[in-house]
Amino acid sequence: MFRKKLMAANWKMYKTPAEARTYFRDLLPLVAGHKRDDIAVCVPFVCLNAAVESAAGSAVSIGAQNLHWDAEGAFTGEISAGMLVACECTHVIIGHSERRRYFAETDDIVNRKLKTALAAGLTPIVCVGEVLEEREANLTEDVLRRQCRGAFHSIPVTMAEKLVVAYEPVWAIGTGKTATPQLAAEAHSIIRSEAGKSFAQELASAMRILYGGSVKPDNAHSLMSQPEIDGALVGGASLDPKSFAAIVNY
Ligand code: PGA
């Protein structure tokens, strides 16, 4: 099954709107005409407008890094799916390990956010991955299956078409360590098998599973050459337009 790769940037809590404009001015010429893969840049909420305006007319989609599960309400500091759509944002990261760790996001919260994002027509990038202690205790498969089952719970197959999953081993995020292509491929097949159980085999085979965790220009080619790896979620190395472009053009 051919799956077009998605090369996604995750800026995390970096850059102002002015810096976002400069970034796109520099990035767009470097990826102009790139048709092989889809490209998305997930920016802080306050940069969404600047990013959408700057990327207009290009093949680069703009994403957010979080959303609330309710349509609206008394939730100080939160952002709804409808607000993201109104900003012409098309992608959203859900359940990143930093949100699970520092903001107490559970599998149940990830599930609620995922349902909301899909219902709004956004392309969700749901992050799963084990921490080092879990890998060392041989719990990687259990953790991935639990996180996937939790995230996918009671989502009808008809809604799940746009779902993207990112496998991000937590020990590889921001550490300079990457999973070997073989470890990543094993994790990806576990995730795909859970998607097959929760949805349908056909959807699972078509679903894109990205790899994230210290993806850099010099390792992008070997990771992206793995047939099980359907793209990348890039943190640190996405902050510099030249380095993100080099990853996109691996
Ligand atoms: P990193 O981050 O590329 O800096 O390791 C990846 C991520 O957290 O999405």
Tab-separated table of C-alpha atoms and ligand atoms in Angstrom:
chain	number	residue	atom	x	y	z
A	1	MET	CA	0.000	0.000	0.000
A	2	PHE	CA	1.487	3.354	-1.061
A	3	ARG	CA	1.327	5.989	1.660
A	4	LYS	CA	2.374	9.544	0.847
A	5	LYS	CA	4.702	10.668	3.608
A	6	LEU	CA	3.892	13.605	5.864
A	7	MET	CA	6.863	15.717	6.921
A	8	ALA	CA	5.703	17.721	9.937
A	9	ALA	CA	7.462	20.370	11.989
A	10	ASN	CA	6.682	20.880	15.668
A	11	TRP	CA	7.990	24.244	16.799
A	12	LYS	CA	6.883	23.680	20.415
A	13	MET	CA	7.088	26.950	22.429
A	14	TYR	CA	9.379	28.802	20.049
A	15	LYS	CA	8.992	31.820	17.727
A	16	THR	CA	6.902	34.974	17.618
A	17	PRO	CA	4.597	35.926	14.712
A	18	ALA	CA	7.369	38.122	13.232
A	19	GLU	CA	9.813	35.213	13.461
A	20	ALA	CA	7.221	32.958	11.849
A	21	ARG	CA	7.016	35.286	8.833
A	22	THR	CA	10.780	35.288	8.435
A	23	TYR	CA	10.824	31.494	8.717
A	24	PHE	CA	8.303	30.989	5.912
A	25	ARG	CA	10.034	33.575	3.724
A	26	ASP	CA	13.164	31.406	3.992
A	27	LEU	CA	11.508	27.968	3.959
A	28	LEU	CA	9.129	28.269	1.023
A	29	PRO	CA	11.730	28.686	-1.753
A	30	LEU	CA	13.585	25.648	-0.379
A	31	VAL	CA	10.540	23.362	-0.671
A	32	ALA	CA	8.886	24.961	-3.706
A	33	GLY	CA	7.725	22.321	-6.152
A	34	HIS	CA	8.150	19.515	-3.607
A	35	LYS	CA	5.381	17.087	-4.468
A	36	ARG	CA	6.730	13.799	-3.149
A	37	ASP	CA	5.532	14.372	0.437
A	38	ASP	CA	2.952	16.407	2.313
A	39	ILE	CA	4.440	19.155	4.483
A	40	ALA	CA	2.935	20.673	7.638
A	41	VAL	CA	4.336	23.150	10.145
A	42	CYS	CA	2.751	23.092	13.622
A	43	VAL	CA	3.205	26.444	15.308
A	44	PRO	CA	2.217	28.114	18.605
A	45	PHE	CA	-1.374	29.423	18.595
A	46	VAL	CA	-0.268	33.061	18.391
A	47	CYS	CA	1.692	32.318	15.203
A	48	LEU	CA	-1.210	30.664	13.364
A	49	ASN	CA	-2.337	33.776	11.507
A	50	ALA	CA	1.151	34.799	10.480
A	51	ALA	CA	1.938	31.239	9.380
A	52	VAL	CA	-1.289	30.809	7.398
A	53	GLU	CA	-0.789	34.157	5.646
A	54	SER	CA	2.861	33.462	4.916
A	55	ALA	CA	2.258	29.944	3.582
A	56	ALA	CA	-0.794	30.882	1.471
A	57	GLY	CA	-0.486	29.586	-2.070
A	58	SER	CA	2.275	27.137	-1.125
A	59	ALA	CA	2.024	23.392	-0.525
A	60	VAL	CA	2.825	23.838	3.169
A	61	SER	CA	-0.077	23.221	5.570
A	62	ILE	CA	-0.292	24.845	8.969
A	63	GLY	CA	-1.053	23.026	12.186
A	64	ALA	CA	-1.524	23.726	15.885
A	65	GLN	CA	-0.003	21.764	18.763
A	66	ASN	CA	-3.056	21.251	20.975
A	67	LEU	CA	-6.788	21.900	21.229
A	68	HIS	CA	-9.619	21.596	23.768
A	69	TRP	CA	-12.193	18.826	23.381
A	70	ASP	CA	-15.274	21.018	23.876
A	71	ALA	CA	-16.796	23.317	21.278
A	72	GLU	CA	-16.739	26.304	23.632
A	73	GLY	CA	-17.131	27.121	27.287
A	74	ALA	CA	-15.593	28.492	30.442
A	75	PHE	CA	-12.113	27.026	29.920
A	76	THR	CA	-9.710	29.876	30.526
A	77	GLY	CA	-6.659	29.726	28.323
A	78	GLU	CA	-7.945	26.989	26.021
A	79	ILE	CA	-8.464	26.915	22.237
A	80	SER	CA	-11.257	25.041	20.430
A	81	ALA	CA	-11.256	23.089	17.184
A	82	GLY	CA	-13.623	25.668	15.687
A	83	MET	CA	-11.137	28.437	16.454
A	84	LEU	CA	-8.372	26.490	14.723
A	85	VAL	CA	-10.523	25.882	11.660
A	86	ALA	CA	-11.467	29.570	11.586
A	87	CYS	CA	-7.737	30.385	11.464
A	88	GLU	CA	-7.429	28.067	8.437
A	89	CYS	CA	-5.311	25.699	10.422
A	90	THR	CA	-5.635	22.162	9.010
A	91	HIS	CA	-3.517	19.950	11.277
A	92	VAL	CA	-3.238	19.524	15.025
A	93	ILE	CA	-0.834	17.563	17.224
A	94	ILE	CA	-2.595	15.655	20.026
A	95	GLY	CA	-1.133	13.927	23.074
A	96	HIS	CA	2.488	14.894	22.585
A	97	SER	CA	4.604	13.340	25.333
A	98	GLU	CA	5.378	16.811	26.698
A	99	ARG	CA	1.645	17.402	27.172
A	100	ARG	CA	1.210	13.989	28.763
A	101	ARG	CA	4.145	14.618	31.084
A	102	TYR	CA	3.850	18.307	32.042
A	103	PHE	CA	0.109	18.857	31.597
A	104	ALA	CA	-1.198	15.511	32.818
A	105	GLU	CA	-2.874	14.493	29.574
A	106	THR	CA	-4.242	10.990	29.842
A	107	ASP	CA	-5.247	8.497	27.163
A	108	ASP	CA	-8.858	9.521	27.861
A	109	ILE	CA	-8.128	13.203	27.231
A	110	VAL	CA	-6.266	12.281	24.047
A	111	ASN	CA	-9.324	10.298	22.938
A	112	ARG	CA	-11.676	13.244	23.569
A	113	LYS	CA	-9.397	15.655	21.735
A	114	LEU	CA	-9.024	13.241	18.844
A	115	LYS	CA	-12.798	12.869	18.428
A	116	THR	CA	-13.195	16.647	18.455
A	117	ALA	CA	-10.411	17.217	15.938
A	118	LEU	CA	-11.782	14.590	13.532
A	119	ALA	CA	-15.319	15.935	13.835
A	120	ALA	CA	-14.007	19.404	12.931
A	121	GLY	CA	-12.291	18.059	9.811
A	122	LEU	CA	-8.774	18.654	11.139
A	123	THR	CA	-5.942	16.213	10.426
A	124	PRO	CA	-4.854	15.019	13.874
A	125	ILE	CA	-1.313	13.825	14.558
A	126	VAL	CA	-1.672	11.651	17.667
A	127	CYS	CA	1.600	11.014	19.486
A	128	VAL	CA	2.378	7.761	21.274
A	129	GLY	CA	5.626	6.398	22.651
A	130	GLU	CA	7.309	4.745	25.588
A	131	VAL	CA	9.663	6.297	28.145
A	132	LEU	CA	13.113	4.794	28.712
A	133	GLU	CA	12.135	2.841	31.844
A	134	GLU	CA	9.285	1.214	29.922
A	135	ARG	CA	11.571	0.215	27.066
A	136	GLU	CA	14.133	-1.178	29.493
A	137	ALA	CA	11.425	-3.135	31.304
A	138	ASN	CA	10.256	-4.626	27.992
A	139	LEU	CA	6.944	-2.797	28.235
A	140	THR	CA	7.087	-0.941	24.916
A	141	GLU	CA	4.477	-3.096	23.218
A	142	ASP	CA	2.053	-2.886	26.187
A	143	VAL	CA	2.436	0.877	26.388
A	144	LEU	CA	1.901	1.423	22.669
A	145	ARG	CA	-1.133	-0.869	22.604
A	146	ARG	CA	-2.642	0.855	25.652
A	147	GLN	CA	-2.041	4.354	24.269
A	148	CYS	CA	-3.482	3.421	20.869
A	149	ARG	CA	-6.529	1.616	22.286
A	150	GLY	CA	-7.166	4.612	24.556
A	151	ALA	CA	-6.764	7.142	21.767
A	152	PHE	CA	-8.885	5.227	19.227
A	153	HIS	CA	-11.661	4.215	21.655
A	154	SER	CA	-15.179	4.409	20.158
A	155	ILE	CA	-14.132	6.393	17.110
A	156	PRO	CA	-16.119	5.152	14.104
A	157	VAL	CA	-14.064	4.007	11.160
A	158	THR	CA	-15.924	6.490	8.961
A	159	MET	CA	-14.448	9.353	10.998
A	160	ALA	CA	-10.900	8.093	11.209
A	161	GLU	CA	-9.814	8.547	7.622
A	162	LYS	CA	-7.557	11.550	8.303
A	163	LEU	CA	-5.954	10.094	11.409
A	164	VAL	CA	-2.163	10.247	11.532
A	165	VAL	CA	-0.151	8.682	14.371
A	166	ALA	CA	3.370	9.678	15.349
A	167	TYR	CA	5.556	7.148	17.115
A	168	GLU	CA	7.819	9.198	19.351
A	169	PRO	CA	9.910	7.178	21.797
A	170	VAL	CA	10.213	9.654	24.669
A	171	TRP	CA	13.882	8.783	25.231
A	172	ALA	CA	14.637	9.966	21.695
A	173	ILE	CA	12.960	13.387	21.941
A	174	GLY	CA	15.431	16.243	22.119
A	175	THR	CA	18.198	13.882	23.214
A	176	GLY	CA	20.045	13.316	19.960
A	177	LYS	CA	19.260	9.585	20.263
A	178	THR	CA	17.106	8.074	17.556
A	179	ALA	CA	15.383	4.744	17.452
A	180	THR	CA	17.115	2.485	14.971
A	181	PRO	CA	15.046	2.107	11.833
A	182	GLN	CA	14.380	-1.481	12.973
A	183	LEU	CA	13.059	-0.454	16.422
A	184	ALA	CA	10.886	2.174	14.780
A	185	ALA	CA	9.570	-0.325	12.242
A	186	GLU	CA	8.646	-2.774	15.055
A	187	ALA	CA	6.794	-0.059	16.957
A	188	HIS	CA	5.016	1.041	13.803
A	189	SER	CA	3.711	-2.439	13.127
A	190	ILE	CA	2.328	-2.658	16.692
A	191	ILE	CA	0.533	0.666	16.172
A	192	ARG	CA	-0.806	-0.472	12.815
A	193	SER	CA	-2.094	-3.696	14.312
A	194	GLU	CA	-3.999	-1.749	17.017
A	195	ALA	CA	-5.462	0.514	14.334
A	196	GLY	CA	-6.570	-2.620	12.498
A	197	LYS	CA	-8.399	-3.853	15.609
A	198	SER	CA	-9.973	-0.491	16.454
A	199	PHE	CA	-10.958	0.476	12.930
A	200	ALA	CA	-10.529	-1.817	9.961
A	201	GLN	CA	-7.634	-3.449	8.200
A	202	GLU	CA	-8.058	-1.254	5.164
A	203	LEU	CA	-7.878	1.945	7.184
A	204	ALA	CA	-4.940	0.641	9.199
A	205	SER	CA	-2.998	-0.144	6.031
A	206	ALA	CA	-3.630	3.330	4.641
A	207	MET	CA	-2.953	5.186	7.931
A	208	ARG	CA	0.253	7.177	8.091
A	209	ILE	CA	2.566	6.509	11.014
A	210	LEU	CA	5.293	9.120	11.429
A	211	TYR	CA	8.500	8.724	13.368
A	212	GLY	CA	9.608	11.478	15.754
A	213	GLY	CA	12.582	11.826	18.066
A	214	SER	CA	15.818	13.582	17.057
A	215	VAL	CA	15.131	13.453	13.323
A	216	LYS	CA	17.926	15.505	11.713
A	217	PRO	CA	19.101	16.199	8.159
A	218	ASP	CA	21.784	13.518	8.493
A	219	ASN	CA	19.515	10.678	9.669
A	220	ALA	CA	16.356	11.571	7.719
A	221	HIS	CA	17.290	9.519	4.692
A	222	SER	CA	17.892	6.242	6.529
A	223	LEU	CA	14.728	6.634	8.642
A	224	MET	CA	12.526	7.675	5.720
A	225	SER	CA	13.805	4.779	3.593
A	226	GLN	CA	11.996	2.337	5.885
A	227	PRO	CA	8.729	1.276	4.234
A	228	GLU	CA	6.947	1.310	7.639
A	229	ILE	CA	7.893	4.951	8.333
A	230	ASP	CA	5.419	7.283	6.666
A	231	GLY	CA	7.015	10.596	7.518
A	232	ALA	CA	8.552	12.528	10.374
A	233	LEU	CA	7.533	14.745	13.265
A	234	VAL	CA	10.492	17.041	13.758
A	235	GLY	CA	11.068	19.212	16.826
A	236	GLY	CA	14.463	20.869	17.334
A	237	ALA	CA	15.663	20.472	13.760
A	238	SER	CA	12.488	22.083	12.388
A	239	LEU	CA	13.220	25.473	13.955
A	240	ASP	CA	15.759	26.350	11.308
A	241	PRO	CA	14.167	26.539	7.841
A	242	LYS	CA	17.295	25.213	6.110
A	243	SER	CA	17.492	22.205	8.355
A	244	PHE	CA	13.746	21.444	8.095
A	245	ALA	CA	13.952	21.828	4.295
A	246	ALA	CA	16.916	19.423	4.229
A	247	ILE	CA	14.812	16.873	6.136
A	248	VAL	CA	11.840	17.367	3.805
A	249	ASN	CA	14.151	16.916	0.826
A	250	TYR	CA	15.949	13.932	2.414
B	1	PGA	P1	12.935	16.445	18.534
B	1	PGA	O1	11.389	16.522	18.958
B	1	PGA	O2	12.970	16.339	17.037
B	1	PGA	O3	13.528	17.730	19.047
B	1	PGA	O4	13.509	15.244	19.193
B	1	PGA	C1	10.418	15.729	18.327
B	1	PGA	C2	9.075	16.011	18.952
B	1	PGA	O5	9.008	16.209	20.165
B	1	PGA	O6	8.033	16.047	18.252
